Amino acid sequence: MNTVTTQIQLPPTAPGGLPLLGNALSLVGGSSRLEFLQRLRPLGPLVRITVGPKSLMVVNDPDLIHEILTGRLTKHLNKGLLFAKLKLFGKDALPVAEGARHLQRRRLVQPTLHHKQVSGYVDAMRKTIEQTIAPWHEGEALDLKSEMQLITQSVITETLFSSHPPRDAAGTILRSVDTVFMAALRRALLPLRVLERLPTPGNRRVRKASAVLRRTVEDIITAHRNQPDAYDDVVSLLLNLTDESGEALEDDDILSEITGLLAAGSETTAVVMAWLFYELARNPDLEDRLHSEIDSVLDGAQLTAEHIPQLAFTGRLVTETLRLYSPAWLVTRQTTSDVQLGEFSLPAGTDLIFSPYTLHRDPDLYPDPQRFDPDRWLPERVQPPQNAFIPFGAGKRMCMGDRFAMTEAISIAVLVASRWRLRLIQGPTVRPIGAITTHPSWLRMAAETRHRPS
């Protein structure tokens, strides 16, 4: 009797691993993380790395990533390491929720981000952006990432929560969000749970930041409960939502949902805009084209929803920034049962990671990928494969705020560039850092008043 043995093909292992540590050191530094993941792309569609005793599978192939996001595997995956660490107040907010809970919350929030509703937000966006940049003055040195975060956070709180924190309070919220997010990233990349419970200065900062976020959101909820007829926004929806048994949501559920939307909505668009103005400062010809489009389309009028689709070049600037500096540099998933991914058999409990940032910079998918070229998105140019451009993800977990984010980004670009030119200030080399998003290592820019040609 003959016995047929099926040999399971194993993914190649990344070189450079150290005894006990594996590839952990390559994931410690923000810029080295991105460079390390980029170096893995030529090694194959799936590459194994180790972090201490833990193995991670890095997925490089766009078709396999598409299978993870949209194919038959989705029902055999949860959101994995990073998202488990992003649970706020012990609850599953929409960005990290699984299964029926995710579907319920998505159906609740989605109508507020429908394209017609987003169009109705443009006037509020314009007023909020103009108010936030009003304190800038000629020659002022701006920490551009922080300024963009203040803008995007103000837009989120105004349009979705009907809240208007003053600038100092908004800055405190931003720092708290950054602290919580960075702790989540460190704990995901170096998963040693015992370290999370030690009374270290870092853990104390995380607890303090979490307390600030809780108080902030509690104040928003209290205002809505005291005047329920005065609001019609996401907070109102959450306060009126009931579960399958007819019970209202617990306060921690509502806290988690609002904080998740606040954090996700302010961080990602902010870093995209910081990078966009960085590239405009490096490419004066593109800045001139942006100004020409603004002057032509607006012709001195206030920005309205009707202008957004007419600002085609501005939209391509945003799209190209999303490609070259994809905010989501790291996405995680974990198998919940044995699965077949391409030619590889993976057991239940396998941790998968993939990087939209490195995917969008792959020379096999994008000609001259390091070049900032908004015209690569002109319809007459050859476009990348659909699976190869995923700034908002794909499938049932695709970011439903994509239209909101694009509208907000175009509005910020237009309103800032209508009034200001932002010039790079001499300093350290600006490098992409793989933090909770892809943010600049250092970015100071000087504001110069822009005078429209007569």
PDB file of C-alpha atoms in Angstrom, residues 12-277:
ATOM      1  CA  PRO A  12      10.399  32.149   3.657  1.00  0.00           C
ATOM      2  CA  THR A  13      11.787  33.608   6.880  1.00  0.00           C
ATOM      3  CA  ALA A  14      13.036  37.198   6.906  1.00  0.00           C
ATOM      4  CA  PRO A  15      16.815  37.432   7.257  1.00  0.00           C
ATOM      5  CA  GLY A  16      18.566  39.244  10.074  1.00  0.00           C
ATOM      6  CA  GLY A  17      16.723  37.733  13.031  1.00  0.00           C
ATOM      7  CA  LEU A  18      18.629  37.599  16.322  1.00  0.00           C
ATOM      8  CA  PRO A  19      18.563  34.835  18.939  1.00  0.00           C
ATOM      9  CA  LEU A  20      15.628  35.317  21.333  1.00  0.00           C
ATOM     10  CA  LEU A  21      14.732  38.715  19.837  1.00  0.00           C
ATOM     11  CA  GLY A  22      14.059  37.644  16.263  1.00  0.00           C
ATOM     12  CA  ASN A  23      13.230  40.725  14.149  1.00  0.00           C
ATOM     13  CA  ALA A  24      12.076  42.804  17.134  1.00  0.00           C
ATOM     14  CA  LEU A  25      14.830  45.422  16.789  1.00  0.00           C
ATOM     15  CA  SER A  26      13.785  46.119  13.191  1.00  0.00           C
ATOM     16  CA  LEU A  27      10.334  47.057  14.481  1.00  0.00           C
ATOM     17  CA  VAL A  28      11.475  49.320  17.327  1.00  0.00           C
ATOM     18  CA  GLY A  29      12.369  52.507  15.432  1.00  0.00           C
ATOM     19  CA  GLY A  30       9.621  54.331  13.539  1.00  0.00           C
ATOM     20  CA  SER A  31      11.502  54.820  10.272  1.00  0.00           C
ATOM     21  CA  SER A  32      13.261  51.441  10.451  1.00  0.00           C
ATOM     22  CA  ARG A  33       9.867  49.716  10.661  1.00  0.00           C
ATOM     23  CA  LEU A  34       8.875  51.093   7.281  1.00  0.00           C
ATOM     24  CA  GLU A  35      12.242  50.335   5.712  1.00  0.00           C
ATOM     25  CA  PHE A  36      12.209  46.812   7.140  1.00  0.00           C
ATOM     26  CA  LEU A  37       8.748  46.034   5.749  1.00  0.00           C
ATOM     27  CA  GLN A  38       9.718  47.525   2.373  1.00  0.00           C
ATOM     28  CA  ARG A  39      12.756  45.231   2.216  1.00  0.00           C
ATOM     29  CA  LEU A  40      10.503  42.212   2.718  1.00  0.00           C
ATOM     30  CA  ARG A  41       8.468  42.792  -0.434  1.00  0.00           C
ATOM     31  CA  PRO A  42      10.888  41.136  -2.909  1.00  0.00           C
ATOM     32  CA  LEU A  43      11.113  38.030  -0.702  1.00  0.00           C
ATOM     33  CA  GLY A  44       7.722  36.692  -1.731  1.00  0.00           C
ATOM     34  CA  PRO A  45       3.947  36.957  -1.325  1.00  0.00           C
ATOM     35  CA  LEU A  46       4.152  35.808   2.299  1.00  0.00           C
ATOM     36  CA  VAL A  47       7.168  36.248   4.585  1.00  0.00           C
ATOM     37  CA  ARG A  48       7.587  35.022   8.154  1.00  0.00           C
ATOM     38  CA  ILE A  49       9.100  37.289  10.787  1.00  0.00           C
ATOM     39  CA  THR A  50       9.551  36.697  14.512  1.00  0.00           C
ATOM     40  CA  VAL A  51       9.177  39.045  17.484  1.00  0.00           C
ATOM     41  CA  GLY A  52      10.652  37.220  20.439  1.00  0.00           C
ATOM     42  CA  PRO A  53       8.886  33.855  20.576  1.00  0.00           C
ATOM     43  CA  LYS A  54       5.983  35.064  18.409  1.00  0.00           C
ATOM     44  CA  SER A  55       5.746  34.523  14.635  1.00  0.00           C
ATOM     45  CA  LEU A  56       4.020  36.965  12.278  1.00  0.00           C
ATOM     46  CA  MET A  57       3.219  36.454   8.604  1.00  0.00           C
ATOM     47  CA  VAL A  58       3.783  39.548   6.444  1.00  0.00           C
ATOM     48  CA  VAL A  59       1.482  39.526   3.403  1.00  0.00           C
ATOM     49  CA  ASN A  60       2.973  41.341   0.391  1.00  0.00           C
ATOM     50  CA  ASP A  61       0.898  40.210  -2.577  1.00  0.00           C
ATOM     51  CA  PRO A  62      -2.017  42.564  -3.434  1.00  0.00           C
ATOM     52  CA  ASP A  63      -4.243  39.647  -4.482  1.00  0.00           C
ATOM     53  CA  LEU A  64      -3.671  37.894  -1.153  1.00  0.00           C
ATOM     54  CA  ILE A  65      -4.359  41.160   0.706  1.00  0.00           C
ATOM     55  CA  HIS A  66      -7.570  41.488  -1.310  1.00  0.00           C
ATOM     56  CA  GLU A  67      -8.493  37.938  -0.319  1.00  0.00           C
ATOM     57  CA  ILE A  68      -7.969  38.839   3.348  1.00  0.00           C
ATOM     58  CA  LEU A  69     -10.090  41.982   3.076  1.00  0.00           C
ATOM     59  CA  THR A  70     -12.893  40.886   0.775  1.00  0.00           C
ATOM     60  CA  GLY A  71     -12.735  37.157  -0.020  1.00  0.00           C
ATOM     61  CA  ARG A  72     -13.837  33.926   1.552  1.00  0.00           C
ATOM     62  CA  LEU A  73     -11.241  34.253   4.323  1.00  0.00           C
ATOM     63  CA  THR A  74     -12.929  37.222   5.994  1.00  0.00           C
ATOM     64  CA  LYS A  75     -15.202  34.986   8.071  1.00  0.00           C
ATOM     65  CA  HIS A  76     -12.122  33.125   9.361  1.00  0.00           C
ATOM     66  CA  LEU A  77     -10.265  36.233  10.557  1.00  0.00           C
ATOM     67  CA  ASN A  78     -10.462  38.696  13.404  1.00  0.00           C
ATOM     68  CA  LYS A  79      -8.754  42.079  13.495  1.00  0.00           C
ATOM     69  CA  GLY A  80      -5.630  40.834  15.223  1.00  0.00           C
ATOM     70  CA  LEU A  81      -2.897  42.244  17.423  1.00  0.00           C
ATOM     71  CA  LEU A  82      -3.062  45.984  16.850  1.00  0.00           C
ATOM     72  CA  PHE A  83      -6.815  46.342  17.077  1.00  0.00           C
ATOM     73  CA  ALA A  84      -7.007  44.258  20.237  1.00  0.00           C
ATOM     74  CA  LYS A  85      -4.769  46.857  21.896  1.00  0.00           C
ATOM     75  CA  LEU A  86      -6.949  49.734  20.658  1.00  0.00           C
ATOM     76  CA  LYS A  87      -9.998  48.730  22.698  1.00  0.00           C
ATOM     77  CA  LEU A  88     -10.955  51.772  24.710  1.00  0.00           C
ATOM     78  CA  PHE A  89     -12.331  51.479  28.245  1.00  0.00           C
ATOM     79  CA  GLY A  90     -12.444  47.707  27.722  1.00  0.00           C
ATOM     80  CA  LYS A  91     -15.070  48.013  24.985  1.00  0.00           C
ATOM     81  CA  ASP A  92     -15.188  47.338  21.256  1.00  0.00           C
ATOM     82  CA  ALA A  93     -15.731  50.617  19.406  1.00  0.00           C
ATOM     83  CA  LEU A  94     -16.737  50.451  15.748  1.00  0.00           C
ATOM     84  CA  PRO A  95     -13.154  50.557  14.359  1.00  0.00           C
ATOM     85  CA  VAL A  96     -12.209  47.428  16.358  1.00  0.00           C
ATOM     86  CA  ALA A  97     -15.547  45.646  16.828  1.00  0.00           C
ATOM     87  CA  GLU A  98     -16.136  42.159  15.446  1.00  0.00           C
ATOM     88  CA  GLY A  99     -19.098  40.220  14.076  1.00  0.00           C
ATOM     89  CA  ALA A 100     -22.669  41.241  14.904  1.00  0.00           C
ATOM     90  CA  ARG A 101     -21.498  44.109  17.104  1.00  0.00           C
ATOM     91  CA  HIS A 102     -19.525  45.633  14.223  1.00  0.00           C
ATOM     92  CA  LEU A 103     -22.488  45.260  11.839  1.00  0.00           C
ATOM     93  CA  GLN A 104     -24.886  46.878  14.307  1.00  0.00           C
ATOM     94  CA  ARG A 105     -22.650  49.898  14.968  1.00  0.00           C
ATOM     95  CA  ARG A 106     -21.785  50.300  11.291  1.00  0.00           C
ATOM     96  CA  ARG A 107     -25.479  50.407  10.332  1.00  0.00           C
ATOM     97  CA  LEU A 108     -26.027  53.014  13.040  1.00  0.00           C
ATOM     98  CA  VAL A 109     -23.229  55.400  12.086  1.00  0.00           C
ATOM     99  CA  GLN A 110     -23.215  54.914   8.299  1.00  0.00           C
ATOM    100  CA  PRO A 111     -26.157  57.251   7.530  1.00  0.00           C
ATOM    101  CA  THR A 112     -24.282  60.163   9.134  1.00  0.00           C
ATOM    102  CA  LEU A 113     -21.458  59.607   6.604  1.00  0.00           C
ATOM    103  CA  HIS A 114     -23.648  59.149   3.504  1.00  0.00           C
ATOM    104  CA  HIS A 115     -22.560  61.365   0.611  1.00  0.00           C
ATOM    105  CA  LYS A 116     -25.620  63.619   0.889  1.00  0.00           C
ATOM    106  CA  GLN A 117     -25.023  64.086   4.602  1.00  0.00           C
ATOM    107  CA  VAL A 118     -21.316  64.777   4.011  1.00  0.00           C
ATOM    108  CA  SER A 119     -22.223  67.446   1.455  1.00  0.00           C
ATOM    109  CA  GLY A 120     -24.300  69.097   4.153  1.00  0.00           C
ATOM    110  CA  TYR A 121     -21.238  69.237   6.408  1.00  0.00           C
ATOM    111  CA  VAL A 122     -19.172  71.417   4.049  1.00  0.00           C
ATOM    112  CA  ASP A 123     -20.410  74.752   5.432  1.00  0.00           C
ATOM    113  CA  ALA A 124     -19.594  73.617   8.983  1.00  0.00           C
ATOM    114  CA  MET A 125     -16.209  72.327   7.807  1.00  0.00           C
ATOM    115  CA  ARG A 126     -15.431  75.665   6.159  1.00  0.00           C
ATOM    116  CA  LYS A 127     -16.329  77.704   9.246  1.00  0.00           C
ATOM    117  CA  THR A 128     -14.410  75.382  11.556  1.00  0.00           C
ATOM    118  CA  ILE A 129     -11.278  75.303   9.384  1.00  0.00           C
ATOM    119  CA  GLU A 130     -11.291  79.092   8.977  1.00  0.00           C
ATOM    120  CA  GLN A 131     -11.666  79.584  12.731  1.00  0.00           C
ATOM    121  CA  THR A 132      -8.847  77.138  13.492  1.00  0.00           C
ATOM    122  CA  ILE A 133      -6.329  78.763  11.139  1.00  0.00           C
ATOM    123  CA  ALA A 134      -7.389  82.317  12.072  1.00  0.00           C
ATOM    124  CA  PRO A 135      -4.757  82.580  14.893  1.00  0.00           C
ATOM    125  CA  TRP A 136      -1.896  81.977  12.421  1.00  0.00           C
ATOM    126  CA  HIS A 137       0.153  85.073  11.661  1.00  0.00           C
ATOM    127  CA  GLU A 138       2.780  86.125   9.147  1.00  0.00           C
ATOM    128  CA  GLY A 139       6.085  84.281   9.498  1.00  0.00           C
ATOM    129  CA  GLU A 140       4.863  82.085  12.336  1.00  0.00           C
ATOM    130  CA  ALA A 141       6.649  78.748  12.710  1.00  0.00           C
ATOM    131  CA  LEU A 142       3.987  76.044  12.802  1.00  0.00           C
ATOM    132  CA  ASP A 143       4.259  72.479  14.022  1.00  0.00           C
ATOM    133  CA  LEU A 144       2.279  71.375  11.003  1.00  0.00           C
ATOM    134  CA  LYS A 145       1.199  67.919  12.184  1.00  0.00           C
ATOM    135  CA  SER A 146      -0.218  69.400  15.397  1.00  0.00           C
ATOM    136  CA  GLU A 147      -1.930  72.219  13.502  1.00  0.00           C
ATOM    137  CA  MET A 148      -3.525  69.791  11.071  1.00  0.00           C
ATOM    138  CA  GLN A 149      -4.653  67.621  14.002  1.00  0.00           C
ATOM    139  CA  LEU A 150      -6.286  70.630  15.638  1.00  0.00           C
ATOM    140  CA  ILE A 151      -8.133  71.335  12.388  1.00  0.00           C
ATOM    141  CA  THR A 152      -9.339  67.785  11.802  1.00  0.00           C
ATOM    142  CA  GLN A 153     -10.250  67.229  15.431  1.00  0.00           C
ATOM    143  CA  SER A 154     -12.285  70.443  15.407  1.00  0.00           C
ATOM    144  CA  VAL A 155     -14.084  69.334  12.248  1.00  0.00           C
ATOM    145  CA  ILE A 156     -14.977  65.959  13.792  1.00  0.00           C
ATOM    146  CA  THR A 157     -16.195  67.408  17.083  1.00  0.00           C
ATOM    147  CA  GLU A 158     -18.215  70.106  15.318  1.00  0.00           C
ATOM    148  CA  THR A 159     -19.871  67.994  12.608  1.00  0.00           C
ATOM    149  CA  LEU A 160     -20.407  64.690  14.435  1.00  0.00           C
ATOM    150  CA  PHE A 161     -20.569  65.681  18.118  1.00  0.00           C
ATOM    151  CA  SER A 162     -21.775  69.342  18.069  1.00  0.00           C
ATOM    152  CA  SER A 163     -18.925  70.171  20.457  1.00  0.00           C
ATOM    153  CA  HIS A 164     -16.535  73.133  20.347  1.00  0.00           C
ATOM    154  CA  PRO A 165     -13.554  72.683  22.708  1.00  0.00           C
ATOM    155  CA  PRO A 166     -11.268  75.747  22.993  1.00  0.00           C
ATOM    156  CA  ARG A 167      -7.796  75.518  21.474  1.00  0.00           C
ATOM    157  CA  ASP A 168      -5.976  74.716  24.742  1.00  0.00           C
ATOM    158  CA  ALA A 169      -8.425  71.934  25.620  1.00  0.00           C
ATOM    159  CA  ALA A 170      -8.249  70.608  22.062  1.00  0.00           C
ATOM    160  CA  GLY A 171      -4.466  70.405  22.346  1.00  0.00           C
ATOM    161  CA  THR A 172      -4.752  68.385  25.555  1.00  0.00           C
ATOM    162  CA  ILE A 173      -7.136  65.975  23.823  1.00  0.00           C
ATOM    163  CA  LEU A 174      -4.710  65.588  20.918  1.00  0.00           C
ATOM    164  CA  ARG A 175      -1.801  64.730  23.183  1.00  0.00           C
ATOM    165  CA  SER A 176      -3.957  62.214  25.020  1.00  0.00           C
ATOM    166  CA  VAL A 177      -5.015  60.530  21.782  1.00  0.00           C
ATOM    167  CA  ASP A 178      -1.378  60.320  20.660  1.00  0.00           C
ATOM    168  CA  THR A 179      -0.328  58.788  23.995  1.00  0.00           C
ATOM    169  CA  VAL A 180      -3.036  56.113  23.923  1.00  0.00           C
ATOM    170  CA  PHE A 181      -2.412  55.276  20.264  1.00  0.00           C
ATOM    171  CA  MET A 182       1.350  54.974  20.653  1.00  0.00           C
ATOM    172  CA  ALA A 183       0.939  52.705  23.665  1.00  0.00           C
ATOM    173  CA  ALA A 184      -1.373  50.466  21.606  1.00  0.00           C
ATOM    174  CA  LEU A 185       1.228  50.240  18.836  1.00  0.00           C
ATOM    175  CA  ARG A 186       4.086  49.391  21.203  1.00  0.00           C
ATOM    176  CA  ARG A 187       2.020  46.722  22.921  1.00  0.00           C
ATOM    177  CA  ALA A 188       1.035  45.188  19.583  1.00  0.00           C
ATOM    178  CA  LEU A 189       4.588  45.059  18.206  1.00  0.00           C
ATOM    179  CA  LEU A 190       6.154  43.879  21.458  1.00  0.00           C
ATOM    180  CA  PRO A 191       3.368  41.746  22.951  1.00  0.00           C
ATOM    181  CA  LEU A 192       4.597  41.171  26.509  1.00  0.00           C
ATOM    182  CA  ARG A 193       1.460  41.594  28.613  1.00  0.00           C
ATOM    183  CA  VAL A 194       3.365  41.664  31.891  1.00  0.00           C
ATOM    184  CA  LEU A 195       4.935  44.999  30.875  1.00  0.00           C
ATOM    185  CA  GLU A 196       1.490  46.574  30.446  1.00  0.00           C
ATOM    186  CA  ARG A 197       0.688  46.103  34.117  1.00  0.00           C
ATOM    187  CA  LEU A 198       3.892  47.490  35.619  1.00  0.00           C
ATOM    188  CA  PRO A 199       3.744  50.965  37.271  1.00  0.00           C
ATOM    189  CA  THR A 200       6.177  52.472  34.759  1.00  0.00           C
ATOM    190  CA  PRO A 201       6.146  56.186  33.806  1.00  0.00           C
ATOM    191  CA  GLY A 202       4.868  55.196  30.350  1.00  0.00           C
ATOM    192  CA  ASN A 203       1.963  53.186  31.744  1.00  0.00           C
ATOM    193  CA  ARG A 204       1.095  56.033  34.113  1.00  0.00           C
ATOM    194  CA  ARG A 205       1.011  58.452  31.151  1.00  0.00           C
ATOM    195  CA  VAL A 206      -1.353  56.097  29.330  1.00  0.00           C
ATOM    196  CA  ARG A 207      -3.705  55.918  32.305  1.00  0.00           C
ATOM    197  CA  LYS A 208      -3.659  59.711  32.640  1.00  0.00           C
ATOM    198  CA  ALA A 209      -4.330  60.173  28.912  1.00  0.00           C
ATOM    199  CA  SER A 210      -7.202  57.681  29.040  1.00  0.00           C
ATOM    200  CA  ALA A 211      -8.699  59.620  31.964  1.00  0.00           C
ATOM    201  CA  VAL A 212      -8.518  62.876  29.963  1.00  0.00           C
ATOM    202  CA  LEU A 213     -10.318  61.262  27.032  1.00  0.00           C
ATOM    203  CA  ARG A 214     -12.963  59.804  29.328  1.00  0.00           C
ATOM    204  CA  ARG A 215     -13.662  63.192  30.951  1.00  0.00           C
ATOM    205  CA  THR A 216     -13.826  64.910  27.575  1.00  0.00           C
ATOM    206  CA  VAL A 217     -16.341  62.471  26.155  1.00  0.00           C
ATOM    207  CA  GLU A 218     -18.333  62.373  29.403  1.00  0.00           C
ATOM    208  CA  ASP A 219     -18.767  66.145  29.131  1.00  0.00           C
ATOM    209  CA  ILE A 220     -20.072  65.773  25.552  1.00  0.00           C
ATOM    210  CA  ILE A 221     -22.535  63.079  26.633  1.00  0.00           C
ATOM    211  CA  THR A 222     -23.707  65.128  29.622  1.00  0.00           C
ATOM    212  CA  ALA A 223     -24.417  68.142  27.403  1.00  0.00           C
ATOM    213  CA  HIS A 224     -26.515  65.978  25.079  1.00  0.00           C
ATOM    214  CA  ARG A 225     -28.446  64.397  27.945  1.00  0.00           C
ATOM    215  CA  ASN A 226     -29.175  67.776  29.531  1.00  0.00           C
ATOM    216  CA  GLN A 227     -30.578  69.170  26.269  1.00  0.00           C
ATOM    217  CA  PRO A 228     -31.687  66.173  24.189  1.00  0.00           C
ATOM    218  CA  ASP A 229     -33.746  68.255  21.757  1.00  0.00           C
ATOM    219  CA  ALA A 230     -30.828  70.557  20.933  1.00  0.00           C
ATOM    220  CA  TYR A 231     -28.763  67.967  19.072  1.00  0.00           C
ATOM    221  CA  ASP A 232     -29.066  65.763  16.005  1.00  0.00           C
ATOM    222  CA  ASP A 233     -25.723  64.004  15.597  1.00  0.00           C
ATOM    223  CA  VAL A 234     -23.831  60.760  16.226  1.00  0.00           C
ATOM    224  CA  VAL A 235     -23.931  61.218  19.999  1.00  0.00           C
ATOM    225  CA  SER A 236     -27.719  61.545  19.858  1.00  0.00           C
ATOM    226  CA  LEU A 237     -27.925  58.333  17.854  1.00  0.00           C
ATOM    227  CA  LEU A 238     -25.798  56.451  20.371  1.00  0.00           C
ATOM    228  CA  LEU A 239     -27.800  57.738  23.326  1.00  0.00           C
ATOM    229  CA  ASN A 240     -31.026  56.543  21.700  1.00  0.00           C
ATOM    230  CA  LEU A 241     -29.699  53.187  20.504  1.00  0.00           C
ATOM    231  CA  THR A 242     -30.938  49.984  22.128  1.00  0.00           C
ATOM    232  CA  ASP A 243     -29.578  46.458  21.909  1.00  0.00           C
ATOM    233  CA  GLU A 244     -31.441  43.293  20.885  1.00  0.00           C
ATOM    234  CA  SER A 245     -33.201  43.130  24.272  1.00  0.00           C
ATOM    235  CA  GLY A 246     -34.308  46.763  24.132  1.00  0.00           C
ATOM    236  CA  GLU A 247     -31.727  47.957  26.670  1.00  0.00           C
ATOM    237  CA  ALA A 248     -29.909  51.268  26.173  1.00  0.00           C
ATOM    238  CA  LEU A 249     -26.152  51.175  25.616  1.00  0.00           C
ATOM    239  CA  GLU A 250     -23.964  51.248  28.698  1.00  0.00           C
ATOM    240  CA  ASP A 251     -22.046  54.469  29.259  1.00  0.00           C
ATOM    241  CA  ASP A 252     -18.716  52.757  28.560  1.00  0.00           C
ATOM    242  CA  ASP A 253     -20.054  51.575  25.182  1.00  0.00           C
ATOM    243  CA  ILE A 254     -20.986  55.134  24.258  1.00  0.00           C
ATOM    244  CA  LEU A 255     -17.686  56.470  25.592  1.00  0.00           C
ATOM    245  CA  SER A 256     -15.768  53.942  23.530  1.00  0.00           C
ATOM    246  CA  GLU A 257     -17.684  54.682  20.303  1.00  0.00           C
ATOM    247  CA  ILE A 258     -17.281  58.456  20.547  1.00  0.00           C
ATOM    248  CA  THR A 259     -13.605  58.256  21.505  1.00  0.00           C
ATOM    249  CA  GLY A 260     -12.925  55.806  18.669  1.00  0.00           C
ATOM    250  CA  LEU A 261     -14.526  58.108  16.099  1.00  0.00           C
ATOM    251  CA  LEU A 262     -12.733  61.140  17.540  1.00  0.00           C
ATOM    252  CA  ALA A 263      -9.334  59.473  17.461  1.00  0.00           C
ATOM    253  CA  ALA A 264      -9.662  57.799  14.061  1.00  0.00           C
ATOM    254  CA  GLY A 265     -11.247  60.822  12.410  1.00  0.00           C
ATOM    255  CA  SER A 266      -8.696  63.352  13.569  1.00  0.00           C
ATOM    256  CA  GLU A 267      -5.416  61.434  13.259  1.00  0.00           C
ATOM    257  CA  THR A 268      -5.527  60.003   9.743  1.00  0.00           C
ATOM    258  CA  THR A 269      -6.647  63.050   7.749  1.00  0.00           C
ATOM    259  CA  ALA A 270      -4.299  65.262   9.742  1.00  0.00           C
ATOM    260  CA  VAL A 271      -1.146  63.383   8.763  1.00  0.00           C
ATOM    261  CA  VAL A 272      -2.268  63.264   5.121  1.00  0.00           C
ATOM    262  CA  MET A 273      -2.623  67.043   5.104  1.00  0.00           C
ATOM    263  CA  ALA A 274       0.739  67.564   6.798  1.00  0.00           C
ATOM    264  CA  TRP A 275       2.388  65.497   4.065  1.00  0.00           C
ATOM    265  CA  LEU A 276       0.415  67.272   1.317  1.00  0.00           C
ATOM    266  CA  PHE A 277       1.668  70.714   2.367  1.00  0.00           C
TER     267      PHE A 277
END
